[in-house]
PDB file of C-alpha atoms and ligand atoms in Angstrom:
ATOM      1  CA  HIS A   1      49.221 -56.136-164.113  1.00  0.00           C
ATOM      2  CA  GLU A   2      49.349 -59.928-163.959  1.00  0.00           C
ATOM      3  CA  SER A   3      46.022 -59.747-162.162  1.00  0.00           C
ATOM      4  CA  SER A   4      44.284 -58.674-165.328  1.00  0.00           C
ATOM      5  CA  PHE A   5      44.331 -61.970-167.206  1.00  0.00           C
ATOM      6  CA  THR A   6      41.904 -64.819-166.878  1.00  0.00           C
ATOM      7  CA  SER A   7      42.469 -68.390-168.014  1.00  0.00           C
ATOM      8  CA  SER A   8      39.406 -68.651-170.208  1.00  0.00           C
ATOM      9  CA  ASP A   9      40.654 -66.089-172.721  1.00  0.00           C
ATOM     10  CA  SER A  10      44.234 -67.232-173.293  1.00  0.00           C
ATOM     11  CA  TYR A  11      43.779 -66.460-177.027  1.00  0.00           C
ATOM     12  CA  SER A  12      43.676 -62.732-176.189  1.00  0.00           C
ATOM     13  CA  TRP A  13      46.459 -62.510-173.572  1.00  0.00           C
ATOM     14  CA  GLY A  14      48.584 -60.879-176.295  1.00  0.00           C
ATOM     15  CA  ASP A  15      46.473 -57.716-176.108  1.00  0.00           C
ATOM     16  CA  MET A  16      48.118 -56.942-172.795  1.00  0.00           C
ATOM     17  CA  PHE A  17      51.219 -59.151-172.970  1.00  0.00           C
ATOM     18  CA  PRO A  18      52.544 -58.902-176.576  1.00  0.00           C
ATOM     19  CA  SER A  19      54.830 -61.915-176.166  1.00  0.00           C
ATOM     20  CA  CYS A  20      51.718 -64.066-175.589  1.00  0.00           C
ATOM     21  CA  TYR A  21      50.772 -63.751-179.282  1.00  0.00           C
ATOM     22  CA  SER A  22      52.194 -66.714-181.181  1.00  0.00           C
ATOM     23  CA  LEU A  23      54.210 -65.497-184.113  1.00  0.00           C
ATOM     24  CA  ILE A  24      55.729 -67.789-186.683  1.00  0.00           C
ATOM     25  CA  ASP A  25      59.091 -68.055-184.928  1.00  0.00           C
ATOM     26  CA  HIS A  26      57.619 -68.456-181.495  1.00  0.00           C
ATOM     27  CA  HIS A  27      58.337 -71.325-179.186  1.00  0.00           C
ATOM     28  CA  ASP A  28      55.138 -71.468-177.223  1.00  0.00           C
ATOM     29  CA  SER A  29      53.757 -73.872-174.660  1.00  0.00           C
ATOM     30  CA  PRO A  30      51.818 -76.011-174.141  1.00  0.00           C
ATOM     31  CA  ILE A  31      51.902 -78.363-177.138  1.00  0.00           C
ATOM     32  CA  ASN A  32      50.475 -81.734-178.079  1.00  0.00           C
ATOM     33  CA  LEU A  33      52.978 -84.568-177.659  1.00  0.00           C
ATOM     34  CA  ASP A  34      52.621 -87.268-180.288  1.00  0.00           C
ATOM     35  CA  GLU A  35      54.439 -89.926-182.250  1.00  0.00           C
ATOM     36  CA  HIS A  36      56.439 -87.356-184.262  1.00  0.00           C
ATOM     37  CA  MET A  37      59.142 -87.351-181.657  1.00  0.00           C
ATOM     38  CA  VAL A  38      62.798 -88.106-181.952  1.00  0.00           C
ATOM     39  CA  ARG A  39      63.965 -90.763-179.577  1.00  0.00           C
ATOM     40  CA  ASN A  40      67.139 -89.735-177.803  1.00  0.00           C
ATOM     41  CA  ALA A  41      68.795 -92.626-176.001  1.00  0.00           C
ATOM     42  CA  SER A  42      71.277 -90.297-174.309  1.00  0.00           C
ATOM     43  CA  LEU A  43      68.556 -88.605-172.237  1.00  0.00           C
ATOM     44  CA  GLY A  44      68.769 -90.264-168.845  1.00  0.00           C
ATOM     45  CA  ALA A  45      66.848 -89.656-165.634  1.00  0.00           C
ATOM     46  CA  LEU A  46      67.207 -86.199-164.109  1.00  0.00           C
ATOM     47  CA  TYR A  47      69.018 -85.826-160.813  1.00  0.00           C
ATOM     48  CA  LEU A  48      66.501 -84.518-158.265  1.00  0.00           C
ATOM     49  CA  GLU A  49      68.603 -83.203-155.392  1.00  0.00           C
ATOM     50  CA  GLY A  50      66.953 -82.846-151.985  1.00  0.00           C
ATOM     51  CA  PHE A  51      63.659 -84.333-153.181  1.00  0.00           C
ATOM     52  CA  GLU A  52      63.980 -87.371-150.871  1.00  0.00           C
ATOM     53  CA  GLU A  53      64.541 -85.286-147.762  1.00  0.00           C
ATOM     54  CA  THR A  54      62.244 -83.346-145.471  1.00  0.00           C
ATOM     55  CA  GLN A  55      63.455 -79.764-145.789  1.00  0.00           C
ATOM     56  CA  THR A  56      63.711 -77.529-142.738  1.00  0.00           C
ATOM     57  CA  GLY A  57      61.716 -74.340-142.207  1.00  0.00           C
ATOM     58  CA  HIS A  58      58.257 -73.985-143.671  1.00  0.00           C
ATOM     59  CA  TRP A  59      56.777 -73.772-147.135  1.00  0.00           C
ATOM     60  CA  THR A  60      54.009 -71.436-148.268  1.00  0.00           C
ATOM     61  CA  LEU A  61      50.917 -72.372-150.237  1.00  0.00           C
ATOM     62  CA  LYS A  62      49.316 -69.382-151.939  1.00  0.00           C
ATOM     63  CA  ASN A  63      46.578 -68.503-154.390  1.00  0.00           C
ATOM     64  CA  ASP A  64      47.792 -66.115-157.118  1.00  0.00           C
ATOM     65  CA  GLY A  65      44.383 -65.823-158.782  1.00  0.00           C
ATOM     66  CA  HIS A  66      45.406 -68.191-161.568  1.00  0.00           C
ATOM     67  CA  SER A  67      46.554 -71.278-159.670  1.00  0.00           C
ATOM     68  CA  VAL A  68      47.625 -72.632-156.309  1.00  0.00           C
ATOM     69  CA  ILE A  69      51.386 -72.328-155.818  1.00  0.00           C
ATOM     70  CA  LEU A  70      53.525 -74.148-153.250  1.00  0.00           C
ATOM     71  CA  GLN A  71      56.695 -72.124-152.645  1.00  0.00           C
ATOM     72  CA  VAL A  72      59.295 -74.569-151.412  1.00  0.00           C
ATOM     73  CA  GLY A  73      62.228 -72.469-150.194  1.00  0.00           C
ATOM     74  CA  SER A  74      65.810 -73.536-150.909  1.00  0.00           C
ATOM     75  CA  GLY A  75      67.388 -76.968-150.602  1.00  0.00           C
ATOM     76  CA  MET A  76      66.218 -78.631-153.810  1.00  0.00           C
ATOM     77  CA  ALA A  77      67.689 -78.591-157.303  1.00  0.00           C
ATOM     78  CA  VAL A  78      67.415 -80.482-160.594  1.00  0.00           C
ATOM     79  CA  SER A  79      70.182 -81.275-163.102  1.00  0.00           C
ATOM     80  CA  GLY A  80      71.275 -83.912-165.624  1.00  0.00           C
ATOM     81  CA  GLY A  81      68.893 -85.406-168.160  1.00  0.00           C
ATOM     82  CA  GLY A  82      70.268 -83.111-170.872  1.00  0.00           C
ATOM     83  CA  LEU A  83      69.634 -79.904-168.886  1.00  0.00           C
ATOM     84  CA  PRO A  84      72.352 -77.334-169.653  1.00  0.00           C
ATOM     85  CA  ASP A  85      72.922 -76.386-166.001  1.00  0.00           C
ATOM     86  CA  VAL A  86      71.817 -76.871-162.394  1.00  0.00           C
ATOM     87  CA  TYR A  87      68.376 -75.398-161.635  1.00  0.00           C
ATOM     88  CA  HIS A  88      67.099 -74.503-158.170  1.00  0.00           C
ATOM     89  CA  THR A  89      63.555 -75.560-157.358  1.00  0.00           C
ATOM     90  CA  ILE A  90      61.370 -72.598-156.429  1.00  0.00           C
ATOM     91  CA  GLN A  91      57.745 -73.688-156.533  1.00  0.00           C
ATOM     92  CA  LEU A  92      55.166 -76.087-157.842  1.00  0.00           C
ATOM     93  CA  HIS A  93      51.632 -75.368-158.998  1.00  0.00           C
ATOM     94  CA  PHE A  94      48.687 -76.931-160.788  1.00  0.00           C
ATOM     95  CA  HIS A  95      46.452 -76.629-163.833  1.00  0.00           C
ATOM     96  CA  TRP A  96      42.995 -78.208-163.841  1.00  0.00           C
ATOM     97  CA  GLY A  97      39.670 -78.324-165.690  1.00  0.00           C
ATOM     98  CA  GLY A  98      36.167 -78.584-164.271  1.00  0.00           C
ATOM     99  CA  PRO A  99      34.032 -81.193-162.502  1.00  0.00           C
ATOM    100  CA  ALA A 100      33.459 -83.062-165.778  1.00  0.00           C
ATOM    101  CA  SER A 101      36.227 -81.800-168.059  1.00  0.00           C
ATOM    102  CA  ASN A 102      39.968 -82.342-168.138  1.00  0.00           C
ATOM    103  CA  GLY A 103      42.473 -79.560-167.613  1.00  0.00           C
ATOM    104  CA  SER A 104      46.075 -80.589-168.272  1.00  0.00           C
ATOM    105  CA  GLU A 105      48.038 -78.090-170.365  1.00  0.00           C
ATOM    106  CA  HIS A 106      49.998 -80.536-172.520  1.00  0.00           C
ATOM    107  CA  THR A 107      48.152 -83.299-174.322  1.00  0.00           C
ATOM    108  CA  VAL A 108      49.445 -86.726-175.402  1.00  0.00           C
ATOM    109  CA  ASP A 109      48.105 -87.877-178.781  1.00  0.00           C
ATOM    110  CA  ARG A 110      45.437 -85.181-178.240  1.00  0.00           C
ATOM    111  CA  ARG A 111      44.390 -86.721-174.935  1.00  0.00           C
ATOM    112  CA  ARG A 112      44.006 -84.201-172.125  1.00  0.00           C
ATOM    113  CA  TYR A 113      44.591 -85.490-168.587  1.00  0.00           C
ATOM    114  CA  PRO A 114      42.478 -84.283-165.623  1.00  0.00           C
ATOM    115  CA  MET A 115      45.293 -82.122-164.198  1.00  0.00           C
ATOM    116  CA  GLU A 116      48.950 -81.187-164.643  1.00  0.00           C
ATOM    117  CA  MET A 117      51.514 -80.317-161.967  1.00  0.00           C
ATOM    118  CA  HIS A 118      54.493 -78.063-162.756  1.00  0.00           C
ATOM    119  CA  ILE A 119      57.667 -78.026-160.672  1.00  0.00           C
ATOM    120  CA  VAL A 120      59.389 -74.739-161.574  1.00  0.00           C
ATOM    121  CA  ASN A 121      63.189 -74.556-161.362  1.00  0.00           C
ATOM    122  CA  ILE A 122      65.425 -71.544-162.080  1.00  0.00           C
ATOM    123  CA  LYS A 123      68.907 -71.755-163.588  1.00  0.00           C
ATOM    124  CA  SER A 124      71.325 -71.299-160.703  1.00  0.00           C
ATOM    125  CA  ILE A 125      73.323 -68.494-162.387  1.00  0.00           C
ATOM    126  CA  HIS A 126      70.284 -66.186-162.357  1.00  0.00           C
ATOM    127  CA  PRO A 127      69.674 -63.960-159.317  1.00  0.00           C
ATOM    128  CA  ASN A 128      65.920 -63.765-159.884  1.00  0.00           C
ATOM    129  CA  LEU A 129      63.019 -64.821-162.091  1.00  0.00           C
ATOM    130  CA  SER A 130      63.098 -61.767-164.339  1.00  0.00           C
ATOM    131  CA  ALA A 131      66.745 -62.461-165.246  1.00  0.00           C
ATOM    132  CA  ALA A 132      65.853 -66.069-166.034  1.00  0.00           C
ATOM    133  CA  LEU A 133      63.013 -64.996-168.338  1.00  0.00           C
ATOM    134  CA  ASP A 134      65.542 -63.313-170.672  1.00  0.00           C
ATOM    135  CA  ASP A 135      67.423 -66.610-171.106  1.00  0.00           C
ATOM    136  CA  PRO A 136      65.957 -69.179-173.563  1.00  0.00           C
ATOM    137  CA  THR A 137      66.864 -71.923-171.055  1.00  0.00           C
ATOM    138  CA  GLY A 138      66.448 -69.823-167.905  1.00  0.00           C
ATOM    139  CA  LEU A 139      63.808 -72.102-166.383  1.00  0.00           C
ATOM    140  CA  ALA A 140      63.400 -75.872-166.296  1.00  0.00           C
ATOM    141  CA  VAL A 141      59.812 -76.902-165.629  1.00  0.00           C
ATOM    142  CA  LEU A 142      59.043 -80.535-164.796  1.00  0.00           C
ATOM    143  CA  GLY A 143      55.499 -81.388-165.851  1.00  0.00           C
ATOM    144  CA  PHE A 144      53.528 -84.311-164.431  1.00  0.00           C
ATOM    145  CA  PHE A 145      50.163 -85.439-165.719  1.00  0.00           C
ATOM    146  CA  ILE A 146      47.633 -86.191-163.002  1.00  0.00           C
ATOM    147  CA  ASP A 147      45.065 -88.945-163.515  1.00  0.00           C
ATOM    148  CA  VAL A 148      42.190 -89.911-161.272  1.00  0.00           C
ATOM    149  CA  VAL A 149      41.418 -93.148-159.397  1.00  0.00           C
ATOM    150  CA  TYR A 150      39.161 -94.032-156.445  1.00  0.00           C
ATOM    151  CA  ALA A 151      41.828 -94.139-153.738  1.00  0.00           C
ATOM    152  CA  ASP A 152      43.112 -90.966-152.093  1.00  0.00           C
ATOM    153  CA  ASN A 153      46.788 -90.156-152.604  1.00  0.00           C
ATOM    154  CA  VAL A 154      47.876 -89.607-148.998  1.00  0.00           C
ATOM    155  CA  HIS A 155      50.968 -87.604-150.001  1.00  0.00           C
ATOM    156  CA  PHE A 156      48.899 -85.309-152.186  1.00  0.00           C
ATOM    157  CA  GLY A 157      46.819 -84.639-149.070  1.00  0.00           C
ATOM    158  CA  HIS A 158      49.648 -82.377-147.818  1.00  0.00           C
ATOM    159  CA  ILE A 159      48.407 -79.931-150.454  1.00  0.00           C
ATOM    160  CA  SER A 160      44.760 -80.794-151.131  1.00  0.00           C
ATOM    161  CA  GLN A 161      43.832 -80.603-147.431  1.00  0.00           C
ATOM    162  CA  LYS A 162      45.096 -77.011-147.320  1.00  0.00           C
ATOM    163  CA  LEU A 163      43.205 -75.717-150.345  1.00  0.00           C
ATOM    164  CA  SER A 164      40.317 -74.304-148.328  1.00  0.00           C
ATOM    165  CA  SER A 165      42.824 -71.979-146.583  1.00  0.00           C
ATOM    166  CA  VAL A 166      43.812 -70.367-149.911  1.00  0.00           C
ATOM    167  CA  ALA A 167      40.372 -69.928-151.437  1.00  0.00           C
ATOM    168  CA  TYR A 168      41.041 -66.681-153.285  1.00  0.00           C
ATOM    169  CA  LYS A 169      43.845 -64.505-154.628  1.00  0.00           C
ATOM    170  CA  GLY A 170      46.274 -63.238-152.022  1.00  0.00           C
ATOM    171  CA  GLN A 171      45.486 -65.867-149.414  1.00  0.00           C
ATOM    172  CA  ALA A 172      48.447 -67.913-148.182  1.00  0.00           C
ATOM    173  CA  THR A 173      49.074 -70.574-145.575  1.00  0.00           C
ATOM    174  CA  LYS A 174      52.099 -72.346-144.149  1.00  0.00           C
ATOM    175  CA  VAL A 175      52.762 -75.946-145.150  1.00  0.00           C
ATOM    176  CA  LYS A 176      55.081 -78.260-143.252  1.00  0.00           C
ATOM    177  CA  PRO A 177      57.813 -79.460-145.657  1.00  0.00           C
ATOM    178  CA  PHE A 178      57.562 -83.055-146.871  1.00  0.00           C
ATOM    179  CA  PRO A 179      59.754 -85.010-149.325  1.00  0.00           C
ATOM    180  CA  LEU A 180      58.712 -83.787-152.791  1.00  0.00           C
ATOM    181  CA  MET A 181      59.581 -87.222-154.143  1.00  0.00           C
ATOM    182  CA  SER A 182      56.526 -88.582-152.332  1.00  0.00           C
ATOM    183  CA  LEU A 183      54.326 -86.735-154.850  1.00  0.00           C
ATOM    184  CA  LEU A 184      56.102 -88.152-157.892  1.00  0.00           C
ATOM    185  CA  PRO A 185      55.586 -91.423-159.783  1.00  0.00           C
ATOM    186  CA  LYS A 186      57.367 -94.359-158.162  1.00  0.00           C
ATOM    187  CA  HIS A 187      58.718 -95.833-161.395  1.00  0.00           C
ATOM    188  CA  ASN A 188      59.855 -94.955-164.927  1.00  0.00           C
ATOM    189  CA  MET A 189      61.176 -91.528-163.962  1.00  0.00           C
ATOM    190  CA  SER A 190      63.625 -91.953-166.851  1.00  0.00           C
ATOM    191  CA  GLN A 191      60.744 -91.808-169.354  1.00  0.00           C
ATOM    192  CA  TYR A 192      59.942 -88.274-170.433  1.00  0.00           C
ATOM    193  CA  TYR A 193      59.410 -85.849-173.323  1.00  0.00           C
ATOM    194  CA  ARG A 194      61.733 -82.864-173.784  1.00  0.00           C
ATOM    195  CA  TYR A 195      61.245 -79.677-175.788  1.00  0.00           C
ATOM    196  CA  TYR A 196      61.984 -75.948-175.643  1.00  0.00           C
ATOM    197  CA  GLY A 197      59.022 -73.653-175.027  1.00  0.00           C
ATOM    198  CA  SER A 198      57.519 -70.911-172.933  1.00  0.00           C
ATOM    199  CA  LEU A 199      55.700 -70.046-169.751  1.00  0.00           C
ATOM    200  CA  THR A 200      52.028 -70.948-170.146  1.00  0.00           C
ATOM    201  CA  THR A 201      50.912 -67.803-168.319  1.00  0.00           C
ATOM    202  CA  PRO A 202      51.666 -64.129-169.040  1.00  0.00           C
ATOM    203  CA  PRO A 203      54.257 -62.872-169.855  1.00  0.00           C
ATOM    204  CA  CYS A 204      54.548 -66.177-171.831  1.00  0.00           C
ATOM    205  CA  SER A 205      58.360 -65.817-171.959  1.00  0.00           C
ATOM    206  CA  GLN A 206      60.177 -68.287-174.223  1.00  0.00           C
ATOM    207  CA  ALA A 207      62.533 -69.288-171.469  1.00  0.00           C
ATOM    208  CA  VAL A 208      61.606 -72.842-170.540  1.00  0.00           C
ATOM    209  CA  VAL A 209      63.236 -76.241-171.006  1.00  0.00           C
ATOM    210  CA  TRP A 210      60.213 -78.498-170.638  1.00  0.00           C
ATOM    211  CA  THR A 211      60.346 -82.056-169.279  1.00  0.00           C
ATOM    212  CA  LEU A 212      57.021 -83.919-169.372  1.00  0.00           C
ATOM    213  CA  TYR A 213      57.000 -87.241-167.560  1.00  0.00           C
ATOM    214  CA  GLU A 214      55.191 -90.113-169.229  1.00  0.00           C
ATOM    215  CA  VAL A 215      53.902 -91.848-166.079  1.00  0.00           C
ATOM    216  CA  PRO A 216      51.133 -89.862-164.380  1.00  0.00           C
ATOM    217  CA  ILE A 217      50.536 -89.106-160.724  1.00  0.00           C
ATOM    218  CA  TYR A 218      47.282 -90.596-159.389  1.00  0.00           C
ATOM    219  CA  ILE A 219      44.909 -88.776-157.057  1.00  0.00           C
ATOM    220  CA  SER A 220      41.297 -89.499-156.096  1.00  0.00           C
ATOM    221  CA  TRP A 221      38.118 -88.058-157.577  1.00  0.00           C
ATOM    222  CA  SER A 222      37.473 -86.190-154.358  1.00  0.00           C
ATOM    223  CA  GLN A 223      40.989 -84.706-154.310  1.00  0.00           C
ATOM    224  CA  LEU A 224      40.458 -83.498-157.889  1.00  0.00           C
ATOM    225  CA  ALA A 225      37.100 -82.030-156.862  1.00  0.00           C
ATOM    226  CA  GLN A 226      38.841 -80.004-154.148  1.00  0.00           C
ATOM    227  CA  PHE A 227      40.805 -78.178-156.852  1.00  0.00           C
ATOM    228  CA  THR A 228      37.816 -77.642-159.154  1.00  0.00           C
ATOM    229  CA  SER A 229      35.455 -76.470-156.393  1.00  0.00           C
ATOM    230  CA  GLN A 230      37.457 -74.877-153.539  1.00  0.00           C
ATOM    231  CA  ILE A 231      39.728 -72.452-155.385  1.00  0.00           C
ATOM    232  CA  PHE A 232      38.471 -69.071-156.575  1.00  0.00           C
ATOM    233  CA  SER A 233      40.214 -66.359-158.508  1.00  0.00           C
ATOM    234  CA  THR A 234      38.851 -63.396-156.532  1.00  0.00           C
ATOM    235  CA  GLU A 235      37.068 -62.866-153.231  1.00  0.00           C
ATOM    236  CA  GLU A 236      33.962 -61.828-155.207  1.00  0.00           C
ATOM    237  CA  ASP A 237      34.084 -65.126-157.119  1.00  0.00           C
ATOM    238  CA  ALA A 238      34.291 -66.922-153.763  1.00  0.00           C
ATOM    239  CA  GLU A 239      31.209 -65.066-152.483  1.00  0.00           C
ATOM    240  CA  GLN A 240      29.345 -65.969-155.670  1.00  0.00           C
ATOM    241  CA  VAL A 241      30.683 -69.551-155.562  1.00  0.00           C
ATOM    242  CA  THR A 242      32.188 -69.296-159.050  1.00  0.00           C
ATOM    243  CA  PRO A 243      35.287 -71.509-158.754  1.00  0.00           C
ATOM    244  CA  LEU A 244      38.484 -71.075-160.760  1.00  0.00           C
ATOM    245  CA  GLN A 245      38.343 -73.747-163.473  1.00  0.00           C
ATOM    246  CA  ASN A 246      40.122 -74.503-166.764  1.00  0.00           C
ATOM    247  CA  ASN A 247      43.292 -72.620-165.846  1.00  0.00           C
ATOM    248  CA  PHE A 248      45.217 -74.049-168.786  1.00  0.00           C
ATOM    249  CA  ARG A 249      46.500 -72.259-171.894  1.00  0.00           C
ATOM    250  CA  HIS A 250      45.421 -73.431-175.355  1.00  0.00           C
ATOM    251  CA  ILE A 251      47.672 -75.783-177.354  1.00  0.00           C
ATOM    252  CA  HIS A 252      50.306 -74.230-179.635  1.00  0.00           C
ATOM    253  CA  HIS A 253      52.004 -75.534-182.752  1.00  0.00           C
ATOM    254  CA  ILE A 254      55.330 -77.302-182.539  1.00  0.00           C
ATOM    255  CA  LEU A 255      56.366 -75.397-185.721  1.00  0.00           C
ATOM    256  CA  SER A 256      59.978 -76.261-186.505  1.00  0.00           C
ATOM    257  CA  ARG A 257      60.719 -77.581-183.043  1.00  0.00           C
ATOM    258  CA  VAL A 258      61.637 -81.167-182.288  1.00  0.00           C
ATOM    259  CA  VAL A 259      60.285 -82.995-179.277  1.00  0.00           C
ATOM    260  CA  SER A 260      62.752 -85.559-178.013  1.00  0.00           C
ATOM    261  CA  ALA A 261      61.743 -88.530-175.990  1.00  0.00           C
ATOM    262  CA  SER A 262      63.770 -90.634-173.620  1.00  0.00           C
ATOM    263  CA  ILE A 263      60.915 -93.114-173.940  1.00  0.00           C
ATOM    264  CA  ASP A 264      61.524 -96.484-175.620  1.00  0.00           C
TER     265      ASP A 264
HETATM  266  O1  LIG B 301      51.795 -70.613-164.473  1.00  0.00           O
HETATM  267  C1  LIG B 301      53.102 -70.464-163.998  1.00  0.00           C
HETATM  268  C2  LIG B 301      53.200 -69.188-163.210  1.00  0.00           C
HETATM  269  O2  LIG B 301      52.420 -69.290-162.047  1.00  0.00           O
HETATM  270  C3  LIG B 301      54.599 -68.929-162.819  1.00  0.00           C
HETATM  271  O3  LIG B 301      55.010 -69.945-161.963  1.00  0.00           O
HETATM  272  C4  LIG B 301      55.440 -68.924-164.042  1.00  0.00           C
HETATM  273  C5  LIG B 301      56.899 -68.629-163.734  1.00  0.00           C
HETATM  274  O4  LIG B 301      57.353 -69.300-162.623  1.00  0.00           O
HETATM  275  O5  LIG B 301      55.336 -70.175-164.693  1.00  0.00           O
HETATM  276  C6  LIG B 301      54.065 -70.470-165.155  1.00  0.00           C
HETATM  277  S1  LIG B 301      54.139 -72.036-165.976  1.00  0.00           S
HETATM  278  O6  LIG B 301      54.675 -71.822-167.332  1.00  0.00           O
HETATM  279  O7  LIG B 301      54.969 -72.931-165.191  1.00  0.00           O
HETATM  280  N1  LIG B 301      52.701 -72.647-166.130  1.00  0.00           N
HETATM  281 ZN1  LIG B 302      52.151 -74.151-165.003  1.00  0.00          ZN
END
């Protein structure tokens, strides 16, 4: 029944997915990241295994009605940086706003970036996603803010050029593997925020160790526009030219949680 939620009503997801209602002891995501963070000098850069290499086989880009997901096969893993285990990389996906409004999920000092990319990694001891969702640290998601400049990001083109092939839910296309590192910021990868939270889509499981990198990825205005105009939730939306926009969940309270920062 995952098909039955839409982004614009994330306040009411709990009607169908009870764990999406924020209760007082909940550890929900996303949150606002601000100056009330605890600096933790022992948090070093994460080890991103296989990210520099071109993996064999092929990857799959698909539209799940809520986002565009690049399934990356095996061969990549993340560890270190205070993570409790090794996590295998399974997919990455995006959250965006509209042609004139920003759509990152996390905010920094209340500032929302144009987009946010999530690299989803599953703790290696778990056989599948549903097992990981029962573990408070079952997933490690690496979040990257995406900001906009005039110049195209040629590496990002591996994905943005394929968007028209996955216009609506259920559509998928093959993507030739490329080094994932080419999408990531070139410097200051040791600067990030860390907190414990949840999936930002139903079932909203509190199973995620979040890492939000401080330095954004830069793409062009036209690459951003491809996300906000070429992706549709359903085939009917595509026929009516009603693009999928604002696929981010509303901000939740930190409550008693502490956000640590490796940032000086
Ligand atoms: O939105 C994604 C969803 O597509 C799925 O990937 C889920 C579990 O892998 O994670 C959420 S999110 O919390 O990474 N936004
Ligand atoms: Zn996400």
